[in-house]
Tab-separated table of C-alpha atoms in Angstrom:
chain	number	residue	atom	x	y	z
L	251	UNK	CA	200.842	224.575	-34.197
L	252	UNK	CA	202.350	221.703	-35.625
L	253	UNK	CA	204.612	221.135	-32.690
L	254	UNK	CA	201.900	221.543	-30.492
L	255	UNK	CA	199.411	218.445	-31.971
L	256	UNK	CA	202.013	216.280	-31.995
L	257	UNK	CA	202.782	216.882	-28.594
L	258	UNK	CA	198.654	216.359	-27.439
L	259	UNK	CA	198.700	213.610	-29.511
L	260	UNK	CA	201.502	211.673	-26.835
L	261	UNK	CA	199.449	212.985	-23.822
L	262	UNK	CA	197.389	209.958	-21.859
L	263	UNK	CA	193.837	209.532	-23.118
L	264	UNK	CA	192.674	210.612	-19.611
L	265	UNK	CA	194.150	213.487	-19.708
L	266	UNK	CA	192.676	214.783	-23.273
L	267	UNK	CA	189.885	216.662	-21.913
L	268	UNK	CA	191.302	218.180	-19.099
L	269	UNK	CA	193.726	220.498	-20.661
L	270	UNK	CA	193.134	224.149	-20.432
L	271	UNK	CA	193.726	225.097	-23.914
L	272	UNK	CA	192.515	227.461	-25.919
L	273	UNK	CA	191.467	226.091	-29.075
L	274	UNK	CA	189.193	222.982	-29.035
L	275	UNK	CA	189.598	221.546	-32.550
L	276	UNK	CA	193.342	220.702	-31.009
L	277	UNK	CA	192.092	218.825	-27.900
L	278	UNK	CA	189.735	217.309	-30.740
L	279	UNK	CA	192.763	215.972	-32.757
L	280	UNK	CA	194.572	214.784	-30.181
L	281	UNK	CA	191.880	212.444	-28.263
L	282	UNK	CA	190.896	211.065	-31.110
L	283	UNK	CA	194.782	209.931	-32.489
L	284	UNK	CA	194.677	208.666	-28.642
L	285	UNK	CA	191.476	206.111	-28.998
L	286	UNK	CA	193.590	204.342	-31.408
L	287	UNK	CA	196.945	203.327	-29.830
L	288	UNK	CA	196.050	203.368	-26.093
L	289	UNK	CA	194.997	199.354	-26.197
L	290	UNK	CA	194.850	198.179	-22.709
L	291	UNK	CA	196.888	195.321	-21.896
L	292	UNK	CA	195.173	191.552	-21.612
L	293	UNK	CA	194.972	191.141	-17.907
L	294	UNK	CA	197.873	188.365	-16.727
L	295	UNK	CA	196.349	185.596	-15.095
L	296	UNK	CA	197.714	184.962	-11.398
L	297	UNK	CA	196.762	182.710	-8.811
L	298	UNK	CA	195.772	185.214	-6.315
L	299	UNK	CA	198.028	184.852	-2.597
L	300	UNK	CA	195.725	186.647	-0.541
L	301	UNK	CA	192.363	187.517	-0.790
L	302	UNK	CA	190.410	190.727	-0.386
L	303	UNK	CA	186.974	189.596	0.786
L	304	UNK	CA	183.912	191.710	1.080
L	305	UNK	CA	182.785	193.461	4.178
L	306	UNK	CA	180.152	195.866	2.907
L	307	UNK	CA	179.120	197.693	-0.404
L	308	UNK	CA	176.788	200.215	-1.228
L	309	UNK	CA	176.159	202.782	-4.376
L	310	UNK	CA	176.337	206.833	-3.556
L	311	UNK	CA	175.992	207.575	-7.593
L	312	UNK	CA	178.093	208.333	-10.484
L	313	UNK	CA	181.021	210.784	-10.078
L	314	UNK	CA	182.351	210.195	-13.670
L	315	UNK	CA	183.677	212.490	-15.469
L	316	UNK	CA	185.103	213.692	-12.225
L	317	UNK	CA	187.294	211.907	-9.845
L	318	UNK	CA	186.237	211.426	-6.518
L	319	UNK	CA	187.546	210.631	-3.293
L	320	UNK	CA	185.827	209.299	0.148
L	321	UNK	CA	187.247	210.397	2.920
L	322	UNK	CA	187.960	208.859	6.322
L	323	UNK	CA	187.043	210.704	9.714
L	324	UNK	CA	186.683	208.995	13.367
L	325	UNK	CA	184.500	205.492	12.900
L	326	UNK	CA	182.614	206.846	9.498
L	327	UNK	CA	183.453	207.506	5.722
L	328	UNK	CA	182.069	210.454	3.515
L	329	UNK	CA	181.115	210.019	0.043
L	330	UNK	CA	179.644	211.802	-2.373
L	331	UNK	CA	178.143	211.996	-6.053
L	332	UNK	CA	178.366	214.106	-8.814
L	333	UNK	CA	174.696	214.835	-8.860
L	334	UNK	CA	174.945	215.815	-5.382
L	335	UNK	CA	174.504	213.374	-2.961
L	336	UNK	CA	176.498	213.283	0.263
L	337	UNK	CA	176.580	210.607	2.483
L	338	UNK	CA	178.005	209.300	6.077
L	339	UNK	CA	178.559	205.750	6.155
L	340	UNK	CA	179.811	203.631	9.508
L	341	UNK	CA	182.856	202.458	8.637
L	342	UNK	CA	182.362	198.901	10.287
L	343	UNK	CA	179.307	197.949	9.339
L	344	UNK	CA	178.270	199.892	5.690
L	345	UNK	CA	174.940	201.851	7.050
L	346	UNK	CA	174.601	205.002	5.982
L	347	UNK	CA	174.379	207.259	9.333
L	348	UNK	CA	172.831	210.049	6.929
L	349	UNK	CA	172.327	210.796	3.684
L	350	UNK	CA	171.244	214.746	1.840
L	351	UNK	CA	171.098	216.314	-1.406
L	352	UNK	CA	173.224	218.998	-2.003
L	353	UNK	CA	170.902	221.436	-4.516
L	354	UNK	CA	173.591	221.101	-7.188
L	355	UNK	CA	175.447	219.492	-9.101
L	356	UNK	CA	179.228	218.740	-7.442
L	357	UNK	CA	182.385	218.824	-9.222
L	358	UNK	CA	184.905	217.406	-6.642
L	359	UNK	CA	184.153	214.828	-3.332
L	360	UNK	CA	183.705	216.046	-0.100
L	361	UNK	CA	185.916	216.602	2.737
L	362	UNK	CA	185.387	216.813	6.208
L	363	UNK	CA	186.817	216.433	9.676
L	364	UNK	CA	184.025	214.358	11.701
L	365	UNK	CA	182.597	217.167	12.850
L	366	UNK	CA	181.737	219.473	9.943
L	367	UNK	CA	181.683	217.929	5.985
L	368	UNK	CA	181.755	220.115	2.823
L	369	UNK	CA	181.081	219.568	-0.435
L	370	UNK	CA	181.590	221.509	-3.667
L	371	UNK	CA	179.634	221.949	-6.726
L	372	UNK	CA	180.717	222.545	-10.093
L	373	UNK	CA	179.794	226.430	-9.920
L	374	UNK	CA	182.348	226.813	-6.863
L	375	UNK	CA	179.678	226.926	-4.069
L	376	UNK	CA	180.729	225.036	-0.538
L	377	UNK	CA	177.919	223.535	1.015
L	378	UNK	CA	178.832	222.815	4.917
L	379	UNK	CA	177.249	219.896	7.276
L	380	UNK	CA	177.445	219.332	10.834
L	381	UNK	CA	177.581	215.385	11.579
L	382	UNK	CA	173.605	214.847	11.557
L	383	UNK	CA	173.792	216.125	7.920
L	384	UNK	CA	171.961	219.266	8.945
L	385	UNK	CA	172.962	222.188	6.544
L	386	UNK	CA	175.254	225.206	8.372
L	387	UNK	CA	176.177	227.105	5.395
L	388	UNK	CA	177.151	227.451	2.115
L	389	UNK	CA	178.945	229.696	0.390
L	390	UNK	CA	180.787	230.866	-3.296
L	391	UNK	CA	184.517	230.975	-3.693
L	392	UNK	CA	184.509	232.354	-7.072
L	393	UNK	CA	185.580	230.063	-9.737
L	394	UNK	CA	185.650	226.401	-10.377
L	395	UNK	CA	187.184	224.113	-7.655
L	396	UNK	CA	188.622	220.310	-8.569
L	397	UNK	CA	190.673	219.559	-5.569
L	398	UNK	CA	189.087	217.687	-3.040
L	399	UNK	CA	188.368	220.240	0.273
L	400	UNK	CA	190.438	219.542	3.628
L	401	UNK	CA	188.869	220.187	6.752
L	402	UNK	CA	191.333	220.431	9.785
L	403	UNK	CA	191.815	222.327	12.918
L	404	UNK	CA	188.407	224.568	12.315
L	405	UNK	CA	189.135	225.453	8.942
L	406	UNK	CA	188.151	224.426	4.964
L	407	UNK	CA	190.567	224.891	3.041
L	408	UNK	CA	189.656	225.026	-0.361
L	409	UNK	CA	191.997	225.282	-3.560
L	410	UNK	CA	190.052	227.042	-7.166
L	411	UNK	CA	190.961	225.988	-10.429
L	412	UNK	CA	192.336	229.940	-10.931
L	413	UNK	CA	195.260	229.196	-8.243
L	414	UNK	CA	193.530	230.784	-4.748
L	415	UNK	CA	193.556	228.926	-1.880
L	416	UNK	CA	191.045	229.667	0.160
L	417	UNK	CA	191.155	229.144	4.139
L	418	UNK	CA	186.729	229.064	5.658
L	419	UNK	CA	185.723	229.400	9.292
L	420	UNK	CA	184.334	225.361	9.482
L	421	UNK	CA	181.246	227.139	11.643
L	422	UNK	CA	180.245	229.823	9.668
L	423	UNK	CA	182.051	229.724	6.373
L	424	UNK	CA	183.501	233.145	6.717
L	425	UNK	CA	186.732	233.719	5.068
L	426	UNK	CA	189.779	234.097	7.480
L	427	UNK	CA	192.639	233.919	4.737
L	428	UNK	CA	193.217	233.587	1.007
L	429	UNK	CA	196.708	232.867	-0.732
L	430	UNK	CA	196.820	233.313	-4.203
L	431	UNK	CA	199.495	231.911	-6.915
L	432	UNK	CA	200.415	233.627	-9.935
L	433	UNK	CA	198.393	232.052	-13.116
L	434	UNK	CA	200.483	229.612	-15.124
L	435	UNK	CA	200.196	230.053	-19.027
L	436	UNK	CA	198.967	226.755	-19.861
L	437	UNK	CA	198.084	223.891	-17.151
L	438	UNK	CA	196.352	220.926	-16.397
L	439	UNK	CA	193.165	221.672	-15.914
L	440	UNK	CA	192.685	218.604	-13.114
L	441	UNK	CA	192.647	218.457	-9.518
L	442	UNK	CA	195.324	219.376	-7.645
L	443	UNK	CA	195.508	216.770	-4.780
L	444	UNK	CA	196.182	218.602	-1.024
L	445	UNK	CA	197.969	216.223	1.637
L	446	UNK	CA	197.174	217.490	5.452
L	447	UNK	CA	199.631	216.760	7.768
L	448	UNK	CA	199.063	217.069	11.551
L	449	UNK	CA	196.220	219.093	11.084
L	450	UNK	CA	198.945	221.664	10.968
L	451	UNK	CA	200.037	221.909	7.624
L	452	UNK	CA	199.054	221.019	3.667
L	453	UNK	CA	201.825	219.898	1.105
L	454	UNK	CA	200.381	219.991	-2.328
L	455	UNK	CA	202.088	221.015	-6.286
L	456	UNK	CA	201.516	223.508	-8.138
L	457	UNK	CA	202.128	224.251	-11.980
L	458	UNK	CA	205.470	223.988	-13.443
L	459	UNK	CA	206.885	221.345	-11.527
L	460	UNK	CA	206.585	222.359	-8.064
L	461	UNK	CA	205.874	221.755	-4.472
L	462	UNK	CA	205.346	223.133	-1.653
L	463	UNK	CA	203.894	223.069	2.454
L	464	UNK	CA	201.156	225.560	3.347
L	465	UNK	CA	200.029	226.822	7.228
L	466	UNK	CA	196.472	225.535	7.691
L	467	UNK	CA	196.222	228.097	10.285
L	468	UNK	CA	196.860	231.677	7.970
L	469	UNK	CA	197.403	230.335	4.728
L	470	UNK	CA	201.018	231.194	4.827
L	471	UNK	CA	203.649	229.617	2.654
L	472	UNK	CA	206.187	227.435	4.519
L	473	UNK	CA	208.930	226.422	1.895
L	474	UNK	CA	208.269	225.685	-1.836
L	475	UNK	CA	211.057	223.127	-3.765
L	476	UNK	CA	210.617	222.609	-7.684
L	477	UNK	CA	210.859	218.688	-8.122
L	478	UNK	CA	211.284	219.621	-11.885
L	479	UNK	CA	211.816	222.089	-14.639
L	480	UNK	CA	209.388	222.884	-17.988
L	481	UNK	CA	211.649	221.227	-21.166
L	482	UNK	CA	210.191	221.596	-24.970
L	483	UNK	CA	209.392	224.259	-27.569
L	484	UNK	CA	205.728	224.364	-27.180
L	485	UNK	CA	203.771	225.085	-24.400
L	486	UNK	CA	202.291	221.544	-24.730
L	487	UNK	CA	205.608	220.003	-24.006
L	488	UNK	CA	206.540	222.391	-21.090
L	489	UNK	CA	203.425	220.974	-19.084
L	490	UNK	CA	205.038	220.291	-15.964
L	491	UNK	CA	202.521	220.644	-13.123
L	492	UNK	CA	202.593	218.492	-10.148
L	493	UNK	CA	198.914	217.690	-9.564
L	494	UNK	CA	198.931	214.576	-7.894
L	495	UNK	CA	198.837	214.270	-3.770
L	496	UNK	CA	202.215	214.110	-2.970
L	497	UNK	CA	203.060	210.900	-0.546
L	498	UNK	CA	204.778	211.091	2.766
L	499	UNK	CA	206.349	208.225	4.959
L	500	UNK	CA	208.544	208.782	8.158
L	501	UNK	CA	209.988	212.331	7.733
L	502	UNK	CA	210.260	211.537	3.827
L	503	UNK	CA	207.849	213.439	1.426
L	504	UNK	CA	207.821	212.258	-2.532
L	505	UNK	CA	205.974	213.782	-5.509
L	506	UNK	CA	205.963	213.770	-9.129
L	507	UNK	CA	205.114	215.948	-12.011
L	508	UNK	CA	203.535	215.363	-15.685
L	509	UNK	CA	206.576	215.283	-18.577
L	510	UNK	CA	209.054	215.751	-15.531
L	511	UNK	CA	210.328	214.283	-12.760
L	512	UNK	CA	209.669	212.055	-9.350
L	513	UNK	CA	211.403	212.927	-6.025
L	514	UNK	CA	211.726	213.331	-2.036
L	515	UNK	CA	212.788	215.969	-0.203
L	516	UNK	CA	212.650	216.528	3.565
L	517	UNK	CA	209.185	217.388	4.960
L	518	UNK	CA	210.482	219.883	7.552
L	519	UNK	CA	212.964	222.195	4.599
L	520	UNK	CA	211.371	220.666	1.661
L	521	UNK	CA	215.705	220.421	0.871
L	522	UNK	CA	214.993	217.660	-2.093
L	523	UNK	CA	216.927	214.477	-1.480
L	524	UNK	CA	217.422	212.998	-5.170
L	525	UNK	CA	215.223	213.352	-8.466
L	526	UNK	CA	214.844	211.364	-11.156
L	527	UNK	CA	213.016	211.821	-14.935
L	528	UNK	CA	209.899	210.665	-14.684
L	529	UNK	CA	206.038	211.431	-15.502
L	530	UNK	CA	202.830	210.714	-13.544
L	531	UNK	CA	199.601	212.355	-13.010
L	532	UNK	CA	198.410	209.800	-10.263
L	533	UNK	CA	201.080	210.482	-8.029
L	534	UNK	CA	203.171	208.128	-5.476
L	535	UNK	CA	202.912	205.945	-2.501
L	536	UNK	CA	205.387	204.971	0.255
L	537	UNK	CA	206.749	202.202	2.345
L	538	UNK	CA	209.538	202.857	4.326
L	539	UNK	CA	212.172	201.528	1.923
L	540	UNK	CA	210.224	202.583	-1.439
L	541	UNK	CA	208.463	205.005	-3.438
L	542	UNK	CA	206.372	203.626	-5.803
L	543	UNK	CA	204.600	205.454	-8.895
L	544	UNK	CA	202.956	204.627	-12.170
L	545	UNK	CA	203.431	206.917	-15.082
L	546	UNK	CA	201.069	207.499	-17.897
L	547	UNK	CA	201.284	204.269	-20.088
L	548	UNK	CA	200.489	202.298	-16.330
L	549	UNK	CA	204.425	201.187	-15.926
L	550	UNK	CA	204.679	200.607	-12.695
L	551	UNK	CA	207.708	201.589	-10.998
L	552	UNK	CA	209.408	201.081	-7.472
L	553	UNK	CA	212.549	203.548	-6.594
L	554	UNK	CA	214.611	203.209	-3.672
L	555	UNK	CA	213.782	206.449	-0.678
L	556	UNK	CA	217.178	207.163	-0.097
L	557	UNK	CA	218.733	208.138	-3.289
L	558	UNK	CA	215.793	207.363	-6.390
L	559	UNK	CA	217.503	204.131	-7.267
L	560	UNK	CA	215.049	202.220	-9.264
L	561	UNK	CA	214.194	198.835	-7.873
L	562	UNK	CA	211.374	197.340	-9.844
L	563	UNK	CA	209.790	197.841	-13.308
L	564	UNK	CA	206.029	196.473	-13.871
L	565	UNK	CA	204.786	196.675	-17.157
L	566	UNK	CA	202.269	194.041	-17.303
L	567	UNK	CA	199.565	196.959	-16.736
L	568	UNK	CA	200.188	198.847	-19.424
L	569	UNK	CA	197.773	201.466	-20.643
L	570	UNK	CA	194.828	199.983	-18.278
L	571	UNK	CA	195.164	203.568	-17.000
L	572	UNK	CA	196.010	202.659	-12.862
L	573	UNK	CA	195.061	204.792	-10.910
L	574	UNK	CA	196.977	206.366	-7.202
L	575	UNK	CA	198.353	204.023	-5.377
L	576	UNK	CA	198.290	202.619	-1.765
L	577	UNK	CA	201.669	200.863	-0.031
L	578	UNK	CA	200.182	198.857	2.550
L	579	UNK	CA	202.162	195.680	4.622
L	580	UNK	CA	204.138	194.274	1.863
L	581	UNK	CA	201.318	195.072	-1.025
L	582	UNK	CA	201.451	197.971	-3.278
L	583	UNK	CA	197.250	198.652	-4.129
L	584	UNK	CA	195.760	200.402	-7.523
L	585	UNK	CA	192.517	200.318	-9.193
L	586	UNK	CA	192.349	200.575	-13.377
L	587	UNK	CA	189.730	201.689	-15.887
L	588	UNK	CA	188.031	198.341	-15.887
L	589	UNK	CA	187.436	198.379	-12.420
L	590	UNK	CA	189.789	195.638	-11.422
L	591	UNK	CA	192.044	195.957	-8.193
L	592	UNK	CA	195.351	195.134	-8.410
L	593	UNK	CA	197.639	193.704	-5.678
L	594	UNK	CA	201.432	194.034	-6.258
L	595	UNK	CA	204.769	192.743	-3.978
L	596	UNK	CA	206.139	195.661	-3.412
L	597	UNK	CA	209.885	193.523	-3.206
L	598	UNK	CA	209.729	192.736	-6.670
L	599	UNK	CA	207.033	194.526	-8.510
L	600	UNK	CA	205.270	190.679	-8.965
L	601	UNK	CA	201.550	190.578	-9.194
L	602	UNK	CA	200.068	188.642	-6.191
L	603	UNK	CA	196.623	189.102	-6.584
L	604	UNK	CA	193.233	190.709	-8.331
L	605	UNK	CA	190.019	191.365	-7.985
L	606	UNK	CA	186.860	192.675	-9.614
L	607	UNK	CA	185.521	196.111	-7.902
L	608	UNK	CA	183.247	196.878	-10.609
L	609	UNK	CA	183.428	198.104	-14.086
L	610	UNK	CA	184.130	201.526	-13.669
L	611	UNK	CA	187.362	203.322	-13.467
L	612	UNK	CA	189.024	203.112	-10.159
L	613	UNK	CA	191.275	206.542	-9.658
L	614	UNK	CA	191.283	206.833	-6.137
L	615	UNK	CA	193.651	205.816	-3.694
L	616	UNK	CA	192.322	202.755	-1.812
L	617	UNK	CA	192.366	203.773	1.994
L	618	UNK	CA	193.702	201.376	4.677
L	619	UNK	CA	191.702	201.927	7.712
L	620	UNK	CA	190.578	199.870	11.183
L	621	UNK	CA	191.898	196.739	8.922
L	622	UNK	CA	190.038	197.356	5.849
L	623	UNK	CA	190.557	198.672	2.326
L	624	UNK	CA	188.301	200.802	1.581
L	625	UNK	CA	187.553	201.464	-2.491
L	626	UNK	CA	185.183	203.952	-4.465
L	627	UNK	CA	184.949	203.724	-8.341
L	628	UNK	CA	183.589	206.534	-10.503
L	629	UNK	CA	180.557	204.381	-10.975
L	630	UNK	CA	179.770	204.995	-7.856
L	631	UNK	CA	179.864	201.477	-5.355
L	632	UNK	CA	182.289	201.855	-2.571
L	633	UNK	CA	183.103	198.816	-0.833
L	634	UNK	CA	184.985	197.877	2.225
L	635	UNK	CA	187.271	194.561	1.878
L	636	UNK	CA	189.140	192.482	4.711
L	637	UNK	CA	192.147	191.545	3.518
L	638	UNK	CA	192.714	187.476	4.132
């Protein structure tokens, strides 16, 4: 047991009540040893380059403690709360197109496809929406869900916290496959994020330090490619899941695990190209040259595509708790826990520019979209900036 605390007590701060353990007190011990070395870093001043100016903002409601993601879909962006509201906004212009109440309370963001948009609350009922926000169904899958739904090609495909994925008719909500991985004996108990791919395929991790592709169509598993290996006497130290959204450029796909390691393999075999030790839980982002990731004390760190040579270091960040990034032009994009935005060169790692979201914690992705950047903070304001 011994082994074990001192182990919790190096895990991130954001990570201490997430952890599917089974004995409180030791979650206890370690958050608390956390609150008192995890100082965030004095923000560097810089003279910002460029400018993100404001477009449009509006407020859907909290999503803390849960971490939620808008989605993008045709000319409009989905939203949603924690206590349950679920929104369509026009991209362009910020007005909400519609705007319900889903009867409880939601654990995870919605997902949707433009034409139908699902949410999911936190007793693992999908609520469905055609795009007038009139209700078509709802129904349970059976235990907890923190991955954010994809919609694609006529299906929902929905991924429980007790390793199911779960493929719905988008229509009706009738089940037309299920795929369902063996139970790990200790993992992180956050949300797994699911990348869709042509709305043909899904690559997302799993526990233990793998990867894998998934058929959107039947559920059925394409290739699977451990990225790393569990290391450690304790089950504490073998955490080694891969629950960030892996990142994809070109024919290139990247991913990293917690206490373990960041690579790319090719997306068509999954064949893994180089690895290198490393641990994240907000996962990567790609240019065509770099993969970029920040691990858990908010070092920010550029690696070279082609063989995992590392580039850059950033470490001006640290412990401000960044959260998944965006490569976009020549800037690499991350929110923190103070709600601040920060711009990076992705030649050099150099900070270019920041701004002030909110005061919230900013763990989404931003989105790049119709020449905006599109941002959502657990507070709640999303906000659509035109980069100048």
């Amino acid at each position: 047991m011994t082994t074990g605390i001192k182990a919790m007590k190096r895990l991130p701060k954001i990570l201490c009540s997430t952890l599917l353990i089974g004995t409180a007190a030791l979650a206890l011990v370690a958050c608390s040893g956390n609150s008192r070395v995890r100082q965030p870093a004095a923000l560097v001043p810089v003279s910002n380059q460029f400018d993100l100016q404001p477009v449009w903002s509006t407020s859907i409601g909290s999503s803390e403690p849960y971490n939620f993601h808008p989605v993008v879909a045709g000319d409009a962006v989905y939203v949603a709360s924690h206590s349950g509201n679920l929104a369509k906004i026009n991209l362009q212009s910020g007005a909400k197109a519609w705007e319900v109440s889903v009867p409880e309370n939601l654990a995870v963001g919605p997902g949707s496809d433009g034409r139908t948009t699902v949410a999911v609350t936190t007793k693992g009922l999908v609520y469905a929406y055609d795009d007038t926000g009139k209700p078509l169904w709802n129904v349970g899958v059976g235990s907890e869900v923190l991955s954010e739904p994809v919609v694609a090609s006529g299906i929902v495909v929905i991924r429980t916290l007790d390793n199911r994925f779960v493929g719905l008719d988008a229509q009706t909500g009738a089940r037309k496959w299920i795929y369902q991985r063996q139970q790990s004996a200790l993992s992180l108990r956050v949300g797994y994020g699911m990348l869709p791919i042509n709305n043909e395929v899904i690559v997302t991790g799993f526990a233990g330090g793998r990867f894998g592709m998934i058929a959107i169509a039947n559920g059925g598993l394409i290739w699977e490619t451990p990225v790393s290996f569990p290391k450690g006497f304790s089950e504490i130290e073998r955490l080694n899941d891969v629950s960030a959204r892996p990142s994809m450029e070109g024919d290139t796909l990247c991913a990293v695990s917690y206490q373990g390691r960041i690579g790319c393999a090719q997306a068509r075999t999954g064949n893994l190209l180089w690895f290198k030790d490393y641990s994240s839980y907000t996962g990567t982002a790609q240019s065509p040259e770099l993969v970029f990731s920040a691990n858990e004390k908010s070092y920010v760190t550029a690696f070279a595509t082609k063989d995992g040579t590392q580039v850059w270091e950033n470490v001006q960040m640290t412990f401000r708790d960044v959260g998944e990034p965006l490569a976009i032009g020549k800037v690499l994009l991350m929110g923190d826990a103070q709600g601040y935005v920060h711009a990076l060169s992705q030649a050099d790692g150099k900070m270019l520019a920041r701004i002030r979201h909110d005061s919230s914690p900013i763990t989404a992705a931003p989105i790049a979209v119709g020449g905006l950047i599109l941002i959502q903070s657990q507070g709640g304001k999303i906000a659509a900036y035109s980069p100048k």
